[in-house]
Amino acid sequence: MTAVAVRLSPRVGVVMTLAAFLGLVAFFWPFVVAPGKFGSNYAPPLIFGVLLVLVLCVILSEIAEGGIDSKALAMLGVLSAVNAALRPLGAGTAGIETVFFVLVLAGRVYGPGFGFTLGCTSLFASALITGGVGPWMPYQMFGCAFVGMLAGFLPRATGRREVLMLAVYGSLSGYLFGFLLNLSFWPFSLDPNSSIAYLPGLPFTEQWHRYLAFDLATSLGWDTGRAVTNFVCVLLAGPAVLTTFRRAARRARFHAPVTFATPRTGETEPS
């Protein structure tokens, strides 16, 4: 059962689709813009990072304009705080990340719009607490937003099948997050003479093979730690957390219409 906590109106859907496209361009910029084209190898990630911040502001403002009510906003604040507190427990040591399993389960229960927003706010709050603010933060926020949003689009399932599906998705999302984040800094992280370094002007297929080799050589072990953490956390804590989230959704009754009863004859309004 999915309780949509954030309504996605047609306009918000269009904005999110355009934002997803811009986000993919921002991540895959090494295949679009050659380093040095803006006068500095570091200019493209900074430019796209600022663009991502602006895009996220537009999306969140669109969602806030009637797409999220006070109860969903309260839930968003609580889960963002929980994720911000959980993230330092793993601190990325050996790839262990404790923030993703809550994001996956919340996106599953409360819908893709909520998952997208929670991914943004969780990483933003965590960055403020841990001092992790930097040019990489917009990419991390957008990567987590993708993870939470896609969890809300997973097919229907119940019981153990649902938990297993979410555990497998959580594992795959660990690899996906690392794959996307590596793209943002790959072009200037290696000696150009390296066989896995980015070289402007190469055909796309050769460039792609170089990046895959870079990702496998430098990030596979780290991403595997994240994937295993997600799988184990969802498998062990998933049933209880899903039950808790759904109970909270039933009690909150997001977007329930507000009606005012007309006093019956003979009754007086309270003073």
Short mmCIF file of N, CA, C and O in Angstrom, two decimals, residues 116-241:
data_model
loop_
_atom_site.label_atom_id
_atom_site.label_comp_id
_atom_site.label_asym_id
_atom_site.label_seq_id
_atom_site.Cartn_x
_atom_site.Cartn_y
_atom_site.Cartn_z
N PHE A 116 11.48 11.89 -3.42
CA PHE A 116 12.36 12.87 -4.05
C PHE A 116 12.69 13.99 -3.08
O PHE A 116 13.86 14.37 -2.91
N THR A 117 11.67 14.52 -2.41
CA THR A 117 11.88 15.63 -1.47
C THR A 117 12.71 15.20 -0.28
O THR A 117 13.60 15.93 0.18
N LEU A 118 12.45 14.00 0.24
CA LEU A 118 13.20 13.51 1.40
C LEU A 118 14.67 13.32 1.05
O LEU A 118 15.55 13.60 1.89
N GLY A 119 14.96 12.85 -0.16
CA GLY A 119 16.35 12.70 -0.57
C GLY A 119 17.08 14.03 -0.53
O GLY A 119 18.24 14.11 -0.09
N CYS A 120 16.43 15.08 -0.98
CA CYS A 120 17.05 16.42 -0.98
C CYS A 120 17.24 16.94 0.43
O CYS A 120 18.34 17.37 0.81
N THR A 121 16.18 16.91 1.24
CA THR A 121 16.25 17.51 2.57
C THR A 121 17.15 16.71 3.51
O THR A 121 17.82 17.30 4.36
N SER A 122 17.19 15.39 3.37
CA SER A 122 18.04 14.56 4.24
C SER A 122 19.51 14.90 4.04
O SER A 122 20.25 15.10 5.01
N LEU A 123 19.93 14.95 2.77
CA LEU A 123 21.34 15.23 2.51
C LEU A 123 21.70 16.66 2.86
O LEU A 123 22.81 16.94 3.32
N PHE A 124 20.75 17.58 2.66
CA PHE A 124 21.02 18.97 3.02
C PHE A 124 21.20 19.12 4.53
O PHE A 124 22.16 19.75 4.99
N ALA A 125 20.29 18.51 5.29
CA ALA A 125 20.40 18.58 6.76
C ALA A 125 21.66 17.89 7.25
O ALA A 125 22.35 18.38 8.15
N SER A 126 21.98 16.75 6.65
CA SER A 126 23.18 16.02 7.05
C SER A 126 24.44 16.82 6.76
O SER A 126 25.38 16.84 7.57
N ALA A 127 24.47 17.50 5.61
CA ALA A 127 25.64 18.30 5.25
C ALA A 127 25.84 19.45 6.24
O ALA A 127 26.97 19.78 6.60
N LEU A 128 24.75 20.05 6.68
CA LEU A 128 24.86 21.15 7.65
C LEU A 128 25.38 20.64 8.99
O LEU A 128 26.17 21.32 9.66
N ILE A 129 24.94 19.45 9.39
CA ILE A 129 25.35 18.92 10.69
C ILE A 129 26.81 18.46 10.68
O ILE A 129 27.56 18.71 11.62
N THR A 130 27.22 17.79 9.60
CA THR A 130 28.56 17.20 9.55
C THR A 130 29.59 18.10 8.90
O THR A 130 30.76 17.74 8.81
N GLY A 131 29.19 19.29 8.44
CA GLY A 131 30.12 20.17 7.76
C GLY A 131 30.48 19.69 6.38
O GLY A 131 31.58 19.99 5.87
N GLY A 132 29.58 18.95 5.75
CA GLY A 132 29.85 18.40 4.42
C GLY A 132 29.35 19.27 3.29
O GLY A 132 29.02 18.76 2.21
N VAL A 133 29.29 20.57 3.51
CA VAL A 133 28.83 21.49 2.47
C VAL A 133 29.97 21.75 1.50
O VAL A 133 31.08 22.10 1.90
N GLY A 134 29.69 21.57 0.22
CA GLY A 134 30.71 21.79 -0.79
C GLY A 134 30.11 21.63 -2.17
O GLY A 134 28.89 21.39 -2.31
N PRO A 135 30.91 21.73 -3.23
CA PRO A 135 30.38 21.61 -4.59
C PRO A 135 29.79 20.24 -4.90
O PRO A 135 29.05 20.09 -5.87
N TRP A 136 30.13 19.24 -4.09
CA TRP A 136 29.59 17.91 -4.28
C TRP A 136 28.17 17.76 -3.71
O TRP A 136 27.45 16.84 -4.07
N MET A 137 27.76 18.65 -2.81
CA MET A 137 26.49 18.49 -2.11
C MET A 137 25.28 18.47 -3.05
O MET A 137 24.40 17.61 -2.89
N PRO A 138 25.17 19.37 -4.06
CA PRO A 138 24.01 19.29 -4.96
C PRO A 138 23.92 17.95 -5.68
O PRO A 138 22.82 17.43 -5.89
N TYR A 139 25.07 17.37 -6.04
CA TYR A 139 25.06 16.08 -6.72
C TYR A 139 24.59 14.98 -5.76
O TYR A 139 23.84 14.08 -6.16
N GLN A 140 25.04 15.04 -4.51
CA GLN A 140 24.58 14.06 -3.53
C GLN A 140 23.08 14.19 -3.28
O GLN A 140 22.37 13.18 -3.18
N MET A 141 22.61 15.43 -3.18
CA MET A 141 21.18 15.66 -2.96
C MET A 141 20.37 15.11 -4.12
O MET A 141 19.34 14.43 -3.91
N PHE A 142 20.81 15.38 -5.35
CA PHE A 142 20.06 14.92 -6.51
C PHE A 142 20.14 13.40 -6.64
O PHE A 142 19.16 12.74 -7.01
N GLY A 143 21.30 12.82 -6.32
CA GLY A 143 21.43 11.37 -6.38
C GLY A 143 20.49 10.68 -5.40
O GLY A 143 19.81 9.70 -5.74
N CYS A 144 20.41 11.19 -4.17
CA CYS A 144 19.49 10.62 -3.18
C CYS A 144 18.04 10.88 -3.56
O CYS A 144 17.16 10.05 -3.28
N ALA A 145 17.78 12.03 -4.20
CA ALA A 145 16.42 12.31 -4.66
C ALA A 145 15.98 11.27 -5.69
O ALA A 145 14.84 10.81 -5.67
N PHE A 146 16.88 10.89 -6.58
CA PHE A 146 16.58 9.85 -7.56
C PHE A 146 16.28 8.53 -6.87
O PHE A 146 15.34 7.81 -7.24
N VAL A 147 17.08 8.19 -5.86
CA VAL A 147 16.88 6.92 -5.14
C VAL A 147 15.51 6.88 -4.49
O VAL A 147 14.77 5.89 -4.59
N GLY A 148 15.13 7.95 -3.78
CA GLY A 148 13.83 7.99 -3.12
C GLY A 148 12.67 8.02 -4.10
O GLY A 148 11.64 7.37 -3.87
N MET A 149 12.82 8.75 -5.20
CA MET A 149 11.75 8.84 -6.18
C MET A 149 11.50 7.50 -6.87
O MET A 149 10.35 7.06 -7.00
N LEU A 150 12.57 6.83 -7.29
CA LEU A 150 12.40 5.55 -7.98
C LEU A 150 11.80 4.49 -7.07
O LEU A 150 11.08 3.60 -7.53
N ALA A 151 12.06 4.58 -5.75
CA ALA A 151 11.45 3.63 -4.82
C ALA A 151 9.94 3.75 -4.83
O ALA A 151 9.22 2.76 -4.64
N GLY A 152 9.43 4.96 -5.05
CA GLY A 152 7.98 5.15 -5.11
C GLY A 152 7.34 4.62 -6.37
O GLY A 152 6.12 4.48 -6.42
N PHE A 153 8.14 4.32 -7.39
CA PHE A 153 7.62 3.81 -8.66
C PHE A 153 7.75 2.29 -8.79
O PHE A 153 7.40 1.73 -9.82
N LEU A 154 8.24 1.63 -7.75
CA LEU A 154 8.40 0.18 -7.81
C LEU A 154 7.03 -0.50 -7.91
O LEU A 154 6.04 0.01 -7.40
N PRO A 155 6.97 -1.67 -8.56
CA PRO A 155 5.68 -2.36 -8.72
C PRO A 155 5.09 -2.83 -7.40
O PRO A 155 5.79 -2.94 -6.38
N ARG A 156 3.81 -3.13 -7.43
CA ARG A 156 3.12 -3.58 -6.22
C ARG A 156 3.62 -4.95 -5.79
O ARG A 156 3.91 -5.82 -6.60
N ALA A 157 3.69 -5.13 -4.49
CA ALA A 157 4.06 -6.41 -3.89
C ALA A 157 3.68 -6.35 -2.43
O ALA A 157 3.48 -5.27 -1.86
N THR A 158 3.57 -7.51 -1.82
CA THR A 158 3.18 -7.58 -0.41
C THR A 158 4.04 -8.59 0.32
O THR A 158 4.67 -9.46 -0.29
N GLY A 159 4.06 -8.45 1.64
CA GLY A 159 4.72 -9.44 2.48
C GLY A 159 6.22 -9.55 2.21
O GLY A 159 6.92 -8.58 1.97
N ARG A 160 6.69 -10.79 2.22
CA ARG A 160 8.12 -11.04 2.05
C ARG A 160 8.59 -10.65 0.66
O ARG A 160 9.75 -10.22 0.50
N ARG A 161 7.73 -10.79 -0.33
CA ARG A 161 8.13 -10.41 -1.68
C ARG A 161 8.43 -8.92 -1.75
O ARG A 161 9.39 -8.50 -2.41
N GLU A 162 7.63 -8.12 -1.07
CA GLU A 162 7.88 -6.68 -1.08
C GLU A 162 9.19 -6.34 -0.38
O GLU A 162 9.98 -5.53 -0.89
N VAL A 163 9.43 -6.95 0.78
CA VAL A 163 10.67 -6.67 1.51
C VAL A 163 11.88 -7.09 0.68
O VAL A 163 12.88 -6.36 0.60
N LEU A 164 11.80 -8.26 0.04
CA LEU A 164 12.91 -8.73 -0.78
C LEU A 164 13.13 -7.80 -1.98
O LEU A 164 14.27 -7.48 -2.33
N MET A 165 12.02 -7.36 -2.59
CA MET A 165 12.13 -6.44 -3.73
C MET A 165 12.81 -5.14 -3.30
O MET A 165 13.70 -4.62 -3.99
N LEU A 166 12.42 -4.60 -2.14
CA LEU A 166 13.01 -3.36 -1.66
C LEU A 166 14.47 -3.56 -1.27
O LEU A 166 15.30 -2.65 -1.46
N ALA A 167 14.80 -4.73 -0.73
CA ALA A 167 16.19 -5.00 -0.37
C ALA A 167 17.07 -5.06 -1.62
O ALA A 167 18.18 -4.51 -1.64
N VAL A 168 16.57 -5.72 -2.67
CA VAL A 168 17.33 -5.79 -3.92
C VAL A 168 17.45 -4.40 -4.54
O VAL A 168 18.53 -4.00 -5.01
N TYR A 169 16.35 -3.63 -4.51
CA TYR A 169 16.42 -2.27 -5.04
C TYR A 169 17.40 -1.42 -4.23
O TYR A 169 18.18 -0.63 -4.80
N GLY A 170 17.36 -1.54 -2.91
CA GLY A 170 18.30 -0.80 -2.07
C GLY A 170 19.74 -1.13 -2.41
O GLY A 170 20.60 -0.24 -2.44
N SER A 171 20.00 -2.40 -2.68
CA SER A 171 21.35 -2.81 -3.06
C SER A 171 21.76 -2.19 -4.39
O SER A 171 22.85 -1.64 -4.52
N LEU A 172 20.87 -2.27 -5.38
CA LEU A 172 21.18 -1.70 -6.69
C LEU A 172 21.33 -0.19 -6.61
O LEU A 172 22.17 0.40 -7.30
N SER A 173 20.52 0.46 -5.78
CA SER A 173 20.60 1.91 -5.65
C SER A 173 21.94 2.33 -5.05
O SER A 173 22.43 3.43 -5.32
N GLY A 174 22.54 1.47 -4.23
CA GLY A 174 23.86 1.78 -3.70
C GLY A 174 24.90 1.89 -4.81
O GLY A 174 25.75 2.78 -4.79
N TYR A 175 24.82 0.96 -5.76
CA TYR A 175 25.73 1.03 -6.91
C TYR A 175 25.38 2.22 -7.81
O TYR A 175 26.28 2.89 -8.33
N LEU A 176 24.09 2.47 -8.01
CA LEU A 176 23.66 3.57 -8.87
C LEU A 176 24.15 4.91 -8.32
O LEU A 176 24.64 5.76 -9.07
N PHE A 177 24.02 5.10 -7.02
CA PHE A 177 24.44 6.36 -6.40
C PHE A 177 25.93 6.60 -6.61
O PHE A 177 26.37 7.69 -6.99
N GLY A 178 26.73 5.58 -6.37
CA GLY A 178 28.17 5.72 -6.56
C GLY A 178 28.53 5.95 -8.02
O GLY A 178 29.42 6.76 -8.33
N PHE A 179 27.83 5.26 -8.92
CA PHE A 179 28.09 5.42 -10.35
C PHE A 179 27.84 6.85 -10.80
O PHE A 179 28.63 7.43 -11.56
N LEU A 180 26.74 7.45 -10.31
CA LEU A 180 26.41 8.82 -10.70
C LEU A 180 27.38 9.82 -10.09
O LEU A 180 27.84 10.75 -10.76
N LEU A 181 27.69 9.66 -8.80
CA LEU A 181 28.55 10.63 -8.13
C LEU A 181 29.95 10.63 -8.70
O LEU A 181 30.60 11.68 -8.78
N ASN A 182 30.44 9.48 -9.14
CA ASN A 182 31.78 9.44 -9.72
C ASN A 182 31.88 10.25 -11.00
O ASN A 182 32.94 10.80 -11.32
N LEU A 183 30.78 10.33 -11.73
CA LEU A 183 30.79 11.07 -12.98
C LEU A 183 31.08 12.55 -12.78
O LEU A 183 31.61 13.22 -13.67
N SER A 184 30.73 13.08 -11.61
CA SER A 184 30.85 14.52 -11.39
C SER A 184 32.30 14.97 -11.26
O SER A 184 32.61 16.15 -11.47
N PHE A 185 33.22 14.06 -10.87
CA PHE A 185 34.61 14.48 -10.67
C PHE A 185 35.62 13.65 -11.45
O PHE A 185 36.83 13.91 -11.39
N TRP A 186 35.18 12.67 -12.21
CA TRP A 186 36.09 11.80 -12.94
C TRP A 186 37.07 12.55 -13.85
O TRP A 186 38.27 12.24 -13.86
N PRO A 187 36.65 13.56 -14.63
CA PRO A 187 37.56 14.17 -15.61
C PRO A 187 38.82 14.80 -15.02
O PRO A 187 39.82 14.92 -15.72
N PHE A 188 38.81 15.24 -13.76
CA PHE A 188 39.99 15.91 -13.22
C PHE A 188 40.56 15.19 -12.00
O PHE A 188 41.29 15.79 -11.21
N SER A 189 40.23 13.91 -11.83
CA SER A 189 40.71 13.18 -10.66
C SER A 189 41.92 12.30 -10.96
O SER A 189 42.49 11.72 -10.04
N LEU A 190 42.30 12.18 -12.25
CA LEU A 190 43.39 11.28 -12.62
C LEU A 190 44.39 11.99 -13.53
O LEU A 190 44.07 13.00 -14.17
N ASP A 191 45.56 11.41 -13.59
CA ASP A 191 46.57 11.87 -14.55
C ASP A 191 46.05 11.59 -15.96
O ASP A 191 45.61 10.47 -16.26
N PRO A 192 46.08 12.59 -16.87
CA PRO A 192 45.58 12.37 -18.24
C PRO A 192 46.26 11.22 -18.96
O PRO A 192 45.71 10.68 -19.92
N ASN A 193 47.47 10.83 -18.50
CA ASN A 193 48.17 9.72 -19.16
C ASN A 193 47.66 8.36 -18.71
O ASN A 193 48.07 7.34 -19.27
N SER A 194 46.79 8.33 -17.71
CA SER A 194 46.25 7.06 -17.23
C SER A 194 45.32 6.45 -18.27
O SER A 194 44.64 7.15 -19.03
N SER A 195 45.28 5.14 -18.30
CA SER A 195 44.44 4.44 -19.28
C SER A 195 42.96 4.53 -18.94
O SER A 195 42.12 4.17 -19.76
N ILE A 196 42.63 4.99 -17.72
CA ILE A 196 41.22 5.12 -17.34
C ILE A 196 40.83 6.58 -17.14
O ILE A 196 39.76 6.87 -16.62
N ALA A 197 41.70 7.50 -17.56
CA ALA A 197 41.42 8.93 -17.41
C ALA A 197 40.53 9.41 -18.54
O ALA A 197 40.44 8.80 -19.61
N TYR A 198 39.87 10.53 -18.29
CA TYR A 198 39.02 11.16 -19.31
C TYR A 198 39.90 11.90 -20.31
O TYR A 198 40.78 12.68 -19.93
N LEU A 199 39.65 11.67 -21.59
CA LEU A 199 40.38 12.35 -22.65
C LEU A 199 39.39 13.00 -23.60
O LEU A 199 38.63 12.29 -24.28
N PRO A 200 39.33 14.32 -23.65
CA PRO A 200 38.40 14.99 -24.57
C PRO A 200 38.67 14.59 -26.01
O PRO A 200 39.82 14.42 -26.43
N GLY A 201 37.59 14.42 -26.75
CA GLY A 201 37.71 14.13 -28.17
C GLY A 201 37.63 12.67 -28.52
O GLY A 201 37.52 12.32 -29.71
N LEU A 202 37.70 11.80 -27.51
CA LEU A 202 37.59 10.37 -27.82
C LEU A 202 36.17 10.01 -28.20
O LEU A 202 35.21 10.65 -27.75
N PRO A 203 35.98 8.97 -29.02
CA PRO A 203 34.61 8.51 -29.32
C PRO A 203 33.88 8.11 -28.05
O PRO A 203 34.50 7.71 -27.06
N PHE A 204 32.55 8.19 -28.10
CA PHE A 204 31.76 7.92 -26.91
C PHE A 204 32.02 6.52 -26.37
O PHE A 204 32.14 6.33 -25.15
N THR A 205 32.10 5.51 -27.24
CA THR A 205 32.27 4.13 -26.77
C THR A 205 33.58 3.97 -26.01
O THR A 205 33.62 3.34 -24.94
N GLU A 206 34.66 4.56 -26.52
CA GLU A 206 35.94 4.44 -25.82
C GLU A 206 35.92 5.22 -24.51
O GLU A 206 36.45 4.77 -23.49
N GLN A 207 35.28 6.40 -24.54
CA GLN A 207 35.15 7.20 -23.33
C GLN A 207 34.36 6.43 -22.27
O GLN A 207 34.69 6.44 -21.08
N TRP A 208 33.30 5.79 -22.72
CA TRP A 208 32.45 5.02 -21.82
C TRP A 208 33.21 3.85 -21.22
O TRP A 208 33.10 3.57 -20.02
N HIS A 209 34.01 3.15 -22.01
CA HIS A 209 34.80 2.04 -21.50
C HIS A 209 35.81 2.53 -20.47
O HIS A 209 36.07 1.85 -19.47
N ARG A 210 36.40 3.70 -20.72
CA ARG A 210 37.34 4.26 -19.76
C ARG A 210 36.65 4.56 -18.42
O ARG A 210 37.22 4.29 -17.35
N TYR A 211 35.42 5.10 -18.51
CA TYR A 211 34.74 5.42 -17.26
C TYR A 211 34.35 4.15 -16.50
O TYR A 211 34.47 4.09 -15.27
N LEU A 212 33.87 3.15 -17.20
CA LEU A 212 33.52 1.90 -16.53
C LEU A 212 34.74 1.30 -15.83
O LEU A 212 34.64 0.81 -14.70
N ALA A 213 35.90 1.36 -16.51
CA ALA A 213 37.12 0.85 -15.89
C ALA A 213 37.49 1.68 -14.66
O ALA A 213 37.91 1.13 -13.63
N PHE A 214 37.31 3.00 -14.76
CA PHE A 214 37.57 3.87 -13.61
C PHE A 214 36.65 3.55 -12.45
O PHE A 214 37.08 3.45 -11.29
N ASP A 215 35.37 3.37 -12.73
CA ASP A 215 34.40 3.09 -11.68
C ASP A 215 34.70 1.76 -11.00
O ASP A 215 34.63 1.65 -9.78
N LEU A 216 35.03 0.75 -11.80
CA LEU A 216 35.33 -0.56 -11.23
C LEU A 216 36.61 -0.53 -10.40
O LEU A 216 36.69 -1.14 -9.33
N ALA A 217 37.61 0.21 -10.88
CA ALA A 217 38.90 0.21 -10.22
C ALA A 217 38.90 1.03 -8.93
O ALA A 217 39.60 0.69 -7.97
N THR A 218 38.15 2.09 -8.89
CA THR A 218 38.24 3.01 -7.76
C THR A 218 37.05 2.98 -6.81
O THR A 218 37.16 3.44 -5.67
N SER A 219 35.89 2.47 -7.28
CA SER A 219 34.68 2.65 -6.49
C SER A 219 33.90 1.37 -6.22
O SER A 219 32.96 1.40 -5.43
N LEU A 220 34.27 0.28 -6.86
CA LEU A 220 33.46 -0.93 -6.73
C LEU A 220 33.39 -1.41 -5.29
O LEU A 220 32.31 -1.74 -4.78
N GLY A 221 34.53 -1.46 -4.60
CA GLY A 221 34.53 -1.93 -3.21
C GLY A 221 33.71 -1.03 -2.31
O GLY A 221 32.95 -1.49 -1.46
N TRP A 222 33.85 0.29 -2.51
CA TRP A 222 33.10 1.27 -1.71
C TRP A 222 31.61 1.13 -1.96
O TRP A 222 30.80 1.11 -1.01
N ASP A 223 31.22 1.03 -3.22
CA ASP A 223 29.80 0.92 -3.56
C ASP A 223 29.23 -0.41 -3.08
O ASP A 223 28.05 -0.49 -2.72
N THR A 224 30.05 -1.45 -3.06
CA THR A 224 29.59 -2.75 -2.57
C THR A 224 29.26 -2.68 -1.08
O THR A 224 28.27 -3.26 -0.62
N GLY A 225 30.07 -1.94 -0.32
CA GLY A 225 29.76 -1.75 1.10
C GLY A 225 28.43 -1.07 1.29
O GLY A 225 27.63 -1.45 2.16
N ARG A 226 28.16 -0.05 0.47
CA ARG A 226 26.87 0.65 0.54
C ARG A 226 25.73 -0.28 0.13
O ARG A 226 24.67 -0.29 0.77
N ALA A 227 25.94 -1.07 -0.92
CA ALA A 227 24.89 -1.97 -1.41
C ALA A 227 24.56 -3.04 -0.37
O ALA A 227 23.39 -3.36 -0.13
N VAL A 228 25.59 -3.61 0.25
CA VAL A 228 25.37 -4.64 1.27
C VAL A 228 24.66 -4.05 2.49
O VAL A 228 23.74 -4.66 3.05
N THR A 229 25.07 -2.84 2.89
CA THR A 229 24.41 -2.18 4.03
C THR A 229 22.94 -1.97 3.75
O THR A 229 22.07 -2.25 4.60
N ASN A 230 22.62 -1.47 2.56
CA ASN A 230 21.22 -1.25 2.20
C ASN A 230 20.43 -2.55 2.21
O ASN A 230 19.31 -2.61 2.73
N PHE A 231 21.00 -3.60 1.63
CA PHE A 231 20.31 -4.88 1.54
C PHE A 231 20.02 -5.44 2.93
O PHE A 231 18.88 -5.84 3.22
N VAL A 232 21.02 -5.44 3.80
CA VAL A 232 20.86 -6.02 5.14
C VAL A 232 19.89 -5.19 5.97
O VAL A 232 19.01 -5.74 6.66
N CYS A 233 20.02 -3.85 5.91
CA CYS A 233 19.14 -2.99 6.72
C CYS A 233 17.68 -3.13 6.30
O CYS A 233 16.78 -3.21 7.15
N VAL A 234 17.43 -3.15 5.00
CA VAL A 234 16.05 -3.28 4.52
C VAL A 234 15.51 -4.66 4.87
O VAL A 234 14.35 -4.81 5.28
N LEU A 235 16.34 -5.69 4.71
CA LEU A 235 15.89 -7.05 4.98
C LEU A 235 15.56 -7.24 6.46
O LEU A 235 14.55 -7.88 6.81
N LEU A 236 16.36 -6.67 7.35
CA LEU A 236 16.15 -6.87 8.78
C LEU A 236 15.13 -5.90 9.36
O LEU A 236 14.25 -6.29 10.14
N ALA A 237 15.25 -4.62 9.02
CA ALA A 237 14.38 -3.60 9.62
C ALA A 237 13.18 -3.27 8.74
O ALA A 237 12.24 -2.61 9.22
N GLY A 238 13.18 -3.73 7.49
CA GLY A 238 12.12 -3.37 6.56
C GLY A 238 10.71 -3.67 7.03
O GLY A 238 9.85 -2.77 7.01
N PRO A 239 10.40 -4.90 7.46
CA PRO A 239 9.02 -5.20 7.88
C PRO A 239 8.51 -4.28 8.99
O PRO A 239 7.40 -3.76 8.91
N ALA A 240 9.32 -4.05 10.02
CA ALA A 240 8.89 -3.21 11.14
C ALA A 240 8.75 -1.75 10.71
O ALA A 240 7.78 -1.08 11.08
N VAL A 241 9.70 -1.25 9.91
CA VAL A 241 9.64 0.15 9.48
C VAL A 241 8.48 0.38 8.53
O VAL A 241 7.78 1.40 8.63
#
